[in-house]
PDB file of N, CA and C in Angstrom:
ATOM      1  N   UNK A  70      -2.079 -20.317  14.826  1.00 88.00           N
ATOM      2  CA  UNK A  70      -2.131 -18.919  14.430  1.00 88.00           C
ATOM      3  C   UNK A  70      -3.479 -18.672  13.736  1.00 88.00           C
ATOM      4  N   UNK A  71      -4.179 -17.718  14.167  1.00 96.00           N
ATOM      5  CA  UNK A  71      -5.667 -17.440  13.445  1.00 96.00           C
ATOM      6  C   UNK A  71      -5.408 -16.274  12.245  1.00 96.00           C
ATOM      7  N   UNK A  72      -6.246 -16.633  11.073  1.00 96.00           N
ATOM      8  CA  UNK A  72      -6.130 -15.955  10.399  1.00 96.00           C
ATOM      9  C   UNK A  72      -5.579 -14.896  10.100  1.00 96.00           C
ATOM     10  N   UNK A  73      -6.325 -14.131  11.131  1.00 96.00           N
ATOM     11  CA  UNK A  73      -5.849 -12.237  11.310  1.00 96.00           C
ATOM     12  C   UNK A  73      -4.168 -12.415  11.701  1.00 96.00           C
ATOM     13  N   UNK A  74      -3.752 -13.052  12.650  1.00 96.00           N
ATOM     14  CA  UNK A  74      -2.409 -13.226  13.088  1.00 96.00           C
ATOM     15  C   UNK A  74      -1.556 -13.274  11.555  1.00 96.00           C
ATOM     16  N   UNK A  75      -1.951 -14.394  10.761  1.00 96.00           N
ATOM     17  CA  UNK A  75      -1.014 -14.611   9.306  1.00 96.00           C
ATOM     18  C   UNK A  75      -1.320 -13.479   8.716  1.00 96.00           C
ATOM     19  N   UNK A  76      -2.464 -13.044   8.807  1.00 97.00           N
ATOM     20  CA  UNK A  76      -2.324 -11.605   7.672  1.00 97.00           C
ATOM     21  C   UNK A  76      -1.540 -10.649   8.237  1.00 97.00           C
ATOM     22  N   UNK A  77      -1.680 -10.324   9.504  1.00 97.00           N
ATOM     23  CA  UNK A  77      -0.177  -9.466  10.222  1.00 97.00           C
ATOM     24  C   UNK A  77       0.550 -10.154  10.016  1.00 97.00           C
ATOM     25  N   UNK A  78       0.931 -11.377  10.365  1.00 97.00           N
ATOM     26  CA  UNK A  78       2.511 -11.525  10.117  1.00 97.00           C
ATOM     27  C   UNK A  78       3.183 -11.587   8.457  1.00 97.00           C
ATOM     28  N   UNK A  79       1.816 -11.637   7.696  1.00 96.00           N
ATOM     29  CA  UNK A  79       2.346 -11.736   6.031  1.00 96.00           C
ATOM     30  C   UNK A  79       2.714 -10.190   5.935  1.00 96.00           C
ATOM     31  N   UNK A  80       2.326  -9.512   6.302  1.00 96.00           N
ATOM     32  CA  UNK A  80       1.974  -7.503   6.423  1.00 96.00           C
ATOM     33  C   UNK A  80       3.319  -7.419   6.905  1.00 96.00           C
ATOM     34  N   UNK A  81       3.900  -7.603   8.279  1.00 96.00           N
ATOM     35  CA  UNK A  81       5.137  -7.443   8.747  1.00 96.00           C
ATOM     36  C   UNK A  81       6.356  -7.527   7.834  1.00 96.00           C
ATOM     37  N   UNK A  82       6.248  -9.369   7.129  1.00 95.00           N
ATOM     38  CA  UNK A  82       7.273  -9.749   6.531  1.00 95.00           C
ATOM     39  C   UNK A  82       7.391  -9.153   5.278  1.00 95.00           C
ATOM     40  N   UNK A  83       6.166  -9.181   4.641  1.00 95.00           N
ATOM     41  CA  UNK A  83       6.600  -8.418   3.454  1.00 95.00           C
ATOM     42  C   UNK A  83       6.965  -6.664   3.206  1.00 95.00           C
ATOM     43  N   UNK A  84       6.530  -6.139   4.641  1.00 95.00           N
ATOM     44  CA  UNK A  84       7.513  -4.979   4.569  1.00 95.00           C
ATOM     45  C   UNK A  84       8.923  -4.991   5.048  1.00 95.00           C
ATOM     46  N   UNK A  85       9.310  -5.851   5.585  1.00 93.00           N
ATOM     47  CA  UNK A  85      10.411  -5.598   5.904  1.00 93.00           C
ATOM     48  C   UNK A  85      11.118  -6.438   4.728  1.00 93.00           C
ATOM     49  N   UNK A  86      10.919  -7.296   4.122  1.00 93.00           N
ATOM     50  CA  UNK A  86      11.340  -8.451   3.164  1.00 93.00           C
ATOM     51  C   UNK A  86      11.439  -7.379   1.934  1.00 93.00           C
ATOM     52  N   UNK A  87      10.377  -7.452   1.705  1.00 93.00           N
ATOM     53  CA  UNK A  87      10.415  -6.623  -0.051  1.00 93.00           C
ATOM     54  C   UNK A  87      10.519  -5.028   0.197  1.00 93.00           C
ATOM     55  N   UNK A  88       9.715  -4.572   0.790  1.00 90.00           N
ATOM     56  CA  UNK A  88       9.813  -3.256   0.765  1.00 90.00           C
ATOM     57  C   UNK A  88      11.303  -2.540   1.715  1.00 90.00           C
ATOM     58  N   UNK A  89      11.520  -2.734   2.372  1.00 90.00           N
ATOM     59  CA  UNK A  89      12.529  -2.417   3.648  1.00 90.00           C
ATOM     60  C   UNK A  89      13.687  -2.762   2.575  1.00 90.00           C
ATOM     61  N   UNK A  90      14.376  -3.943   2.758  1.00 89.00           N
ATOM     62  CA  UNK A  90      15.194  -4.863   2.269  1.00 89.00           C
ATOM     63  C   UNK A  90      15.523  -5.127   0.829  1.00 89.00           C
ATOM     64  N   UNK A  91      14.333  -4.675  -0.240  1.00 88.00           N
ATOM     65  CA  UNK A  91      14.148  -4.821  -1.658  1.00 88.00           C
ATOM     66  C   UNK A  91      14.256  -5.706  -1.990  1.00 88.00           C
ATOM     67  N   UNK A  92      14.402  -7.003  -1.684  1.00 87.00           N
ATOM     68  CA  UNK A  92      14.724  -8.672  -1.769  1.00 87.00           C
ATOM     69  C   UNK A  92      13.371  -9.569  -2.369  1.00 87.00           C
ATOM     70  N   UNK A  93      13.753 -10.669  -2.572  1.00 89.00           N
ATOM     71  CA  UNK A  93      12.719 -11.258  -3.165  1.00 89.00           C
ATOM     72  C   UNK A  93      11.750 -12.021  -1.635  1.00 89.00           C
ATOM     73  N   UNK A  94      10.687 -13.187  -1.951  1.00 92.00           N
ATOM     74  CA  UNK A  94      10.143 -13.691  -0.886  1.00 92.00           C
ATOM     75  C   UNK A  94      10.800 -14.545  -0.498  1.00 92.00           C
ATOM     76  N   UNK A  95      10.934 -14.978   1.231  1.00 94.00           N
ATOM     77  CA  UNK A  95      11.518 -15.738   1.825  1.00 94.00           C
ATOM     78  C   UNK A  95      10.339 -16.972   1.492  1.00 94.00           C
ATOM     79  N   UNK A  96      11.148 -18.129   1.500  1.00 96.00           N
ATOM     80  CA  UNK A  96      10.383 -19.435   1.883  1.00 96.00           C
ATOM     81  C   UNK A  96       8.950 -18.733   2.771  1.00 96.00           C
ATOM     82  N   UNK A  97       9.090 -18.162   3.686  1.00 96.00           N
ATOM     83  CA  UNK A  97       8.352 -18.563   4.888  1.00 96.00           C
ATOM     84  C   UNK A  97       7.408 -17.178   4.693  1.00 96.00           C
ATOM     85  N   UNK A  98       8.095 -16.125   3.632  1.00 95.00           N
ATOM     86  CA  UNK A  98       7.168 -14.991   3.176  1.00 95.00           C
ATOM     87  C   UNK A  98       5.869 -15.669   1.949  1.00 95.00           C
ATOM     88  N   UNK A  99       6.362 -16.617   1.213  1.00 95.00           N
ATOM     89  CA  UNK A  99       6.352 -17.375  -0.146  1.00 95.00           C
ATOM     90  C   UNK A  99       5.184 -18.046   0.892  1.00 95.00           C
ATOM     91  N   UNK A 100       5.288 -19.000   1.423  1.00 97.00           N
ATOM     92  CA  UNK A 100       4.181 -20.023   2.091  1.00 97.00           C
ATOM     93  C   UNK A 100       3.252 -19.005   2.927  1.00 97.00           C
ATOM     94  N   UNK A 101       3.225 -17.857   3.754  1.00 96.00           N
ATOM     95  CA  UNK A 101       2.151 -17.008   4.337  1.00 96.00           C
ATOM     96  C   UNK A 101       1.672 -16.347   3.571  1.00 96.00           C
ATOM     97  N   UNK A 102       2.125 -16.342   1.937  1.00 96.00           N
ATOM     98  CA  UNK A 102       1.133 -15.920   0.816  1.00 96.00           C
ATOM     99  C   UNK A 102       0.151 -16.593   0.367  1.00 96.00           C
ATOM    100  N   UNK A 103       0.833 -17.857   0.095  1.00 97.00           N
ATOM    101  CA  UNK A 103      -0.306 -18.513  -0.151  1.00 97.00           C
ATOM    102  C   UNK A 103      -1.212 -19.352   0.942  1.00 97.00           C
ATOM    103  N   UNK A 104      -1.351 -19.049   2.285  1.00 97.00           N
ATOM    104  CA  UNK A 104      -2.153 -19.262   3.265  1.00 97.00           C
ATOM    105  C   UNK A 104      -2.759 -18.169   3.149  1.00 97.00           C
ATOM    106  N   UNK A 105      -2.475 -16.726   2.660  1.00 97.00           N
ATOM    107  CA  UNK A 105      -2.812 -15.744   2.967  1.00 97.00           C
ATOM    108  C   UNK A 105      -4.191 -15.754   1.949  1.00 97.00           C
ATOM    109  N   UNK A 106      -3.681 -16.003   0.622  1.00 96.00           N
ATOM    110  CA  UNK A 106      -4.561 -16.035  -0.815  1.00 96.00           C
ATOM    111  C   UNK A 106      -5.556 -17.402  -0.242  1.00 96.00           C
ATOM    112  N   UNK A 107      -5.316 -18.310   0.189  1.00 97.00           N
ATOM    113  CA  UNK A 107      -6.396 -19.461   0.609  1.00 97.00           C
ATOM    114  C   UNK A 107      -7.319 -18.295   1.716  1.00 97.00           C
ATOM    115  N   UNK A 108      -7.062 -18.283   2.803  1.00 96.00           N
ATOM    116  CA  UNK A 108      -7.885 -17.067   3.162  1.00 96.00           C
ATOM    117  C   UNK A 108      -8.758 -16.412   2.904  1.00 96.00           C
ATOM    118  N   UNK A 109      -8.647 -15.740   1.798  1.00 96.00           N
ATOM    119  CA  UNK A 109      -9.176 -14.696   0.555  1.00 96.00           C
ATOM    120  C   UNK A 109     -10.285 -15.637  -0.359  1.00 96.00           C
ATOM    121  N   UNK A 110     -10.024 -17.101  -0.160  1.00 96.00           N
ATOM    122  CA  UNK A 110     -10.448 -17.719  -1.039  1.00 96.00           C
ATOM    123  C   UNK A 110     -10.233 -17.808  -2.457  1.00 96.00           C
ATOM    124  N   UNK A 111      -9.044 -18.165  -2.349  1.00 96.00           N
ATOM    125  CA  UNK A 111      -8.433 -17.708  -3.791  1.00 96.00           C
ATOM    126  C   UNK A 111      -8.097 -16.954  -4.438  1.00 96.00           C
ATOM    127  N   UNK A 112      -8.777 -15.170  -4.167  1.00 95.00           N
ATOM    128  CA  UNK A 112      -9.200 -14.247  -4.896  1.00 95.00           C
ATOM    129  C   UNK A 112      -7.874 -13.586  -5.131  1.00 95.00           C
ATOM    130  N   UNK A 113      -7.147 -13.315  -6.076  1.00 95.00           N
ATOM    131  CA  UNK A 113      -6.163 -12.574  -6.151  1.00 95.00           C
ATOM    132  C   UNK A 113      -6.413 -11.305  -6.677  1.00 95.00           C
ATOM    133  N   UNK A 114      -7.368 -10.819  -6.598  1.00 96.00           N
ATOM    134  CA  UNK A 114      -7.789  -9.457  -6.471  1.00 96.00           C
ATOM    135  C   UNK A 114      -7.697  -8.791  -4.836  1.00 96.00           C
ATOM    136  N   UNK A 115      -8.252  -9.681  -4.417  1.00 96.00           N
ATOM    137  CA  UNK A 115      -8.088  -9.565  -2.619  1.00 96.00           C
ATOM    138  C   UNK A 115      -6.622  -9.424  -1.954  1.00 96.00           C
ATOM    139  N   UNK A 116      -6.148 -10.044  -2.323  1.00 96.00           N
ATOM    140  CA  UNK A 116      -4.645 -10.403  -2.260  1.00 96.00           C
ATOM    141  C   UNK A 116      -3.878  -8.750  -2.927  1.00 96.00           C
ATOM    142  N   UNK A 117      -3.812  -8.292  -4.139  1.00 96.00           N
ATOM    143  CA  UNK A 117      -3.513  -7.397  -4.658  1.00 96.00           C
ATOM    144  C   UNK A 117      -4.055  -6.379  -3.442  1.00 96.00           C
ATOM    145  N   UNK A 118      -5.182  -5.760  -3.333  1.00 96.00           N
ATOM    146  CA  UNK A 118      -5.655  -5.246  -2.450  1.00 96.00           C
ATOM    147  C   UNK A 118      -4.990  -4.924  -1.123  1.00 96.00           C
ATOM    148  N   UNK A 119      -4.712  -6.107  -0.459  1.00 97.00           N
ATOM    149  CA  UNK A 119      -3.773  -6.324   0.681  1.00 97.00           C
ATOM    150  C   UNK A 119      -2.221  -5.590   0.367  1.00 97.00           C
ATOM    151  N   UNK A 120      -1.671  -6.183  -0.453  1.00 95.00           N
ATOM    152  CA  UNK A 120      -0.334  -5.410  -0.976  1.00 95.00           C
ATOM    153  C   UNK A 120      -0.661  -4.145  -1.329  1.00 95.00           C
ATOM    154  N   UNK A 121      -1.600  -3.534  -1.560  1.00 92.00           N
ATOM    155  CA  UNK A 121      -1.528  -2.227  -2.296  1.00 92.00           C
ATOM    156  C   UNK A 121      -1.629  -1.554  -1.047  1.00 92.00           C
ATOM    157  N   UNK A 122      -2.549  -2.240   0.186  1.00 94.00           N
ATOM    158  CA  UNK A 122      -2.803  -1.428   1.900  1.00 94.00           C
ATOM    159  C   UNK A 122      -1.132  -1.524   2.110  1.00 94.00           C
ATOM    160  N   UNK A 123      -0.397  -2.301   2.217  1.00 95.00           N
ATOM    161  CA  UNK A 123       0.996  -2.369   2.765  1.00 95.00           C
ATOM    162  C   UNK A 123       1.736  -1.152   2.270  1.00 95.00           C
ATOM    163  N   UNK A 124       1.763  -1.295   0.751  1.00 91.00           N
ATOM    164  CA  UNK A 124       2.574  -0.127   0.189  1.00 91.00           C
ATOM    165  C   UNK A 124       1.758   1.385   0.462  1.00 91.00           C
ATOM    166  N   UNK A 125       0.913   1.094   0.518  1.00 90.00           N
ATOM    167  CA  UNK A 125       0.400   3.140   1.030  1.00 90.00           C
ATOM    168  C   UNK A 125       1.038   2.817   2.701  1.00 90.00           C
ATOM    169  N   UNK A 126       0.342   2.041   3.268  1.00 91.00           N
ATOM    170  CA  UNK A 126       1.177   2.206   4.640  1.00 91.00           C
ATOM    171  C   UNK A 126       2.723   2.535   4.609  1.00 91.00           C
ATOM    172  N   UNK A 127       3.520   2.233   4.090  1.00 89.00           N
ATOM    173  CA  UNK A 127       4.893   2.212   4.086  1.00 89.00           C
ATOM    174  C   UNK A 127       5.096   3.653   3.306  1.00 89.00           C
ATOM    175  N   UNK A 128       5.036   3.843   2.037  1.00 86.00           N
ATOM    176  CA  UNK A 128       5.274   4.908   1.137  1.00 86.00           C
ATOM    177  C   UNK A 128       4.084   5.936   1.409  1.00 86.00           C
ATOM    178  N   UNK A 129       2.860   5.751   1.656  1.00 84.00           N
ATOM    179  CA  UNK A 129       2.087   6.921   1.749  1.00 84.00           C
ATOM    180  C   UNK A 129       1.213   6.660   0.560  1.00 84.00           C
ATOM    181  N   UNK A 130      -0.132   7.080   0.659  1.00 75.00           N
ATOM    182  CA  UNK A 130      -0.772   7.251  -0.272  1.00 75.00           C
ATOM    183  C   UNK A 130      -0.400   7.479  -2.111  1.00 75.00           C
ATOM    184  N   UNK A 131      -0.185   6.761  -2.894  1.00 75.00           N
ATOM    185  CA  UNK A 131      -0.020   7.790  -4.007  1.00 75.00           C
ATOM    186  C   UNK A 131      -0.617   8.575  -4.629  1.00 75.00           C
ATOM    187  N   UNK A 132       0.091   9.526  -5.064  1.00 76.00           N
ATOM    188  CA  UNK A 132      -0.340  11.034  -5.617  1.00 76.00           C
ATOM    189  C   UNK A 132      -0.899  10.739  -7.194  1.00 76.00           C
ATOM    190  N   UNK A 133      -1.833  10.925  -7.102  1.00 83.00           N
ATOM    191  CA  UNK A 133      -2.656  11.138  -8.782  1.00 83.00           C
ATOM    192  C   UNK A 133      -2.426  12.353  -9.428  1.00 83.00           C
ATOM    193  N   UNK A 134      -2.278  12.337 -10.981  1.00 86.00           N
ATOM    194  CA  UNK A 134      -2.181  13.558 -11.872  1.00 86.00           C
ATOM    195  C   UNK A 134      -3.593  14.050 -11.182  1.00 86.00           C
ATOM    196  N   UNK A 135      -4.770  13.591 -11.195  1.00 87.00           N
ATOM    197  CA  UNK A 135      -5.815  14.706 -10.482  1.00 87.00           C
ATOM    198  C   UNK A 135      -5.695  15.468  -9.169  1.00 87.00           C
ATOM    199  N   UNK A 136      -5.016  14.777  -8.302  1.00 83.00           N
ATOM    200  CA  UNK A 136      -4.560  15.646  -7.099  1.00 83.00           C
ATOM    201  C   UNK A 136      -3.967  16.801  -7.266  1.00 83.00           C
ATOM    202  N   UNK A 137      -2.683  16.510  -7.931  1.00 85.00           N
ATOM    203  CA  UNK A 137      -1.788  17.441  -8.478  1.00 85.00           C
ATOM    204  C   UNK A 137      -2.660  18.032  -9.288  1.00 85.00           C
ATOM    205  N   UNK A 138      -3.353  18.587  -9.813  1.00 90.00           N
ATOM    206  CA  UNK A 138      -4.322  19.633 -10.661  1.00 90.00           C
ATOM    207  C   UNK A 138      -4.722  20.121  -9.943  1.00 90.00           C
ATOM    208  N   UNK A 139      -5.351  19.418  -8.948  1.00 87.00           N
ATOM    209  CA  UNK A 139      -6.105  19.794  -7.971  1.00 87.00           C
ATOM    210  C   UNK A 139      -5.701  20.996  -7.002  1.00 87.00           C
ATOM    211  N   UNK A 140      -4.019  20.480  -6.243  1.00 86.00           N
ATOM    212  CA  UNK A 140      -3.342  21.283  -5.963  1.00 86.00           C
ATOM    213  C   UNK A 140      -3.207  22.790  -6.501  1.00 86.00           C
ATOM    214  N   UNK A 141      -2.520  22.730  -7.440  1.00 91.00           N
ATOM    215  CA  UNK A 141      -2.100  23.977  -8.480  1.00 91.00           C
ATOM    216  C   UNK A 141      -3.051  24.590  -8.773  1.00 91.00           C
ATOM    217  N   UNK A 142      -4.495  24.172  -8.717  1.00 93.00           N
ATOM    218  CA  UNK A 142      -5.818  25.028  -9.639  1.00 93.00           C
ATOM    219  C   UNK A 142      -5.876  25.691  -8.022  1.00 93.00           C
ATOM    220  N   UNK A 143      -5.783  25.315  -6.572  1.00 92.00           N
ATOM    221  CA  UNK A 143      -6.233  25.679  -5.468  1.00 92.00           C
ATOM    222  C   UNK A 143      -4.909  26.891  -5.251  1.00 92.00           C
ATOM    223  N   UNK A 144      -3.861  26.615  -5.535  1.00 92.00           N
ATOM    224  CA  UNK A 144      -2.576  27.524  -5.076  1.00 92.00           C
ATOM    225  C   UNK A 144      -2.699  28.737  -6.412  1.00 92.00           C
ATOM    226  N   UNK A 145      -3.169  28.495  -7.435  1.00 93.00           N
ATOM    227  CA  UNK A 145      -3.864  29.528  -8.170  1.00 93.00           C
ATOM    228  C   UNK A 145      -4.587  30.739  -7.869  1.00 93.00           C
ATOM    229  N   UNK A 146      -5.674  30.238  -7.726  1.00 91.00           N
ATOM    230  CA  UNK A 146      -7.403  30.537  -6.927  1.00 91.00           C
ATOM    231  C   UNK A 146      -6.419  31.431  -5.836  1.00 91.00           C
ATOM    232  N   UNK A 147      -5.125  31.038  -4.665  1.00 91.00           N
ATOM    233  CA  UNK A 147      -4.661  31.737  -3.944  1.00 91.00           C
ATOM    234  C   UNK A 147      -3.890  32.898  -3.866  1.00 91.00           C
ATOM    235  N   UNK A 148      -3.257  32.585  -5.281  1.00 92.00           N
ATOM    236  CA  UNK A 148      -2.639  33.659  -5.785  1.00 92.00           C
ATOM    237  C   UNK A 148      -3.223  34.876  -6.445  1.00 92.00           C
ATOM    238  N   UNK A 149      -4.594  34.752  -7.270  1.00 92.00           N
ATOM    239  CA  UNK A 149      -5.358  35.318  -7.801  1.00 92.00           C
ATOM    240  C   UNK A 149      -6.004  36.561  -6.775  1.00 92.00           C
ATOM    241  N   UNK A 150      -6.444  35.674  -5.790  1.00 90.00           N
ATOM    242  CA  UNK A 150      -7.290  36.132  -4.486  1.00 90.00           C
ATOM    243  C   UNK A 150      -6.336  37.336  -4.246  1.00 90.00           C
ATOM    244  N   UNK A 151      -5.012  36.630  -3.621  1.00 89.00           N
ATOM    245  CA  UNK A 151      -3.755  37.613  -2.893  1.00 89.00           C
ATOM    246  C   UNK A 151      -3.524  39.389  -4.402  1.00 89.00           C
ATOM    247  N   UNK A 152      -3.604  38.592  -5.361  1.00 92.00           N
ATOM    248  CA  UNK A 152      -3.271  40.065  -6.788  1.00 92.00           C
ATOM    249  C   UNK A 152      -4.238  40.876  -6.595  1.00 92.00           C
ATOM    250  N   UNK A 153      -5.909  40.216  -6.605  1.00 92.00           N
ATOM    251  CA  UNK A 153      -6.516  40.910  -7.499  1.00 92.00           C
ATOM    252  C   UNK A 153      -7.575  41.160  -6.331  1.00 92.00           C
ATOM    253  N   UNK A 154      -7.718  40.825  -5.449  1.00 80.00           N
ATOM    254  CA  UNK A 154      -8.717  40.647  -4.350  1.00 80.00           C
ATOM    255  C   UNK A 154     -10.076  39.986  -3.997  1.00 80.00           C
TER     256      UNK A 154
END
C-alpha cells in the first residue's frame, strides 16, 4: 500500500469509525495512525491538520463568531438599503 493509499484508507476509517459510529479507534484505525504520523514524519501538527480536513469534510466547514458578524452586518446593510434606499 503506498502512502497516499494509507492516508485514504486512515481518512475512510476514521470517518466511519469515530465520526459516523462515535466509537473509539479500531486496532487497525490505531496502527494506520501511526503509519500515518511516521509519514508526516512525526509531526503531529500534520497529523492534527489531516483530522481537522476529515472533520470539515464530514460536518462542513466551521462557522466563526467573525462569519456570523459578518453575516448579520451584510443582512443589515440589506435591510437598511430595502427602508431607506
Amino acid at each position: 500500500m503506498t502512502d497516499q493509499e494509507k492516508i485514504e484508507e486512515f481518512k475512510r476509517l476514521y470517518t466511519e469509525e469515530i465520526l459516523v459510529n462515535g466509537g473509539s479507534m479500531s486496532p487497525e484505525l490505531s496502527q494506520l495512525f501511526d503509519e500515518v504520523l511516521s509519514i508526516f514524519g512525526d509531526n503531529p501538527a500534520k497529523m492534527d491538520a489531516l483530522i481537522e480536513e476529515i472533520r470539515n469534510e464530514y460536518y462542513g466547514p466551521e462557522v466563526t463568531l467573525e462569519d456570523r458578524v459578518a453575516t448579520l452586518e451584510e443582512k443589515v446593510a440589506n435591510i437598511e438599503k430595502h427602508l431607506f434606499g
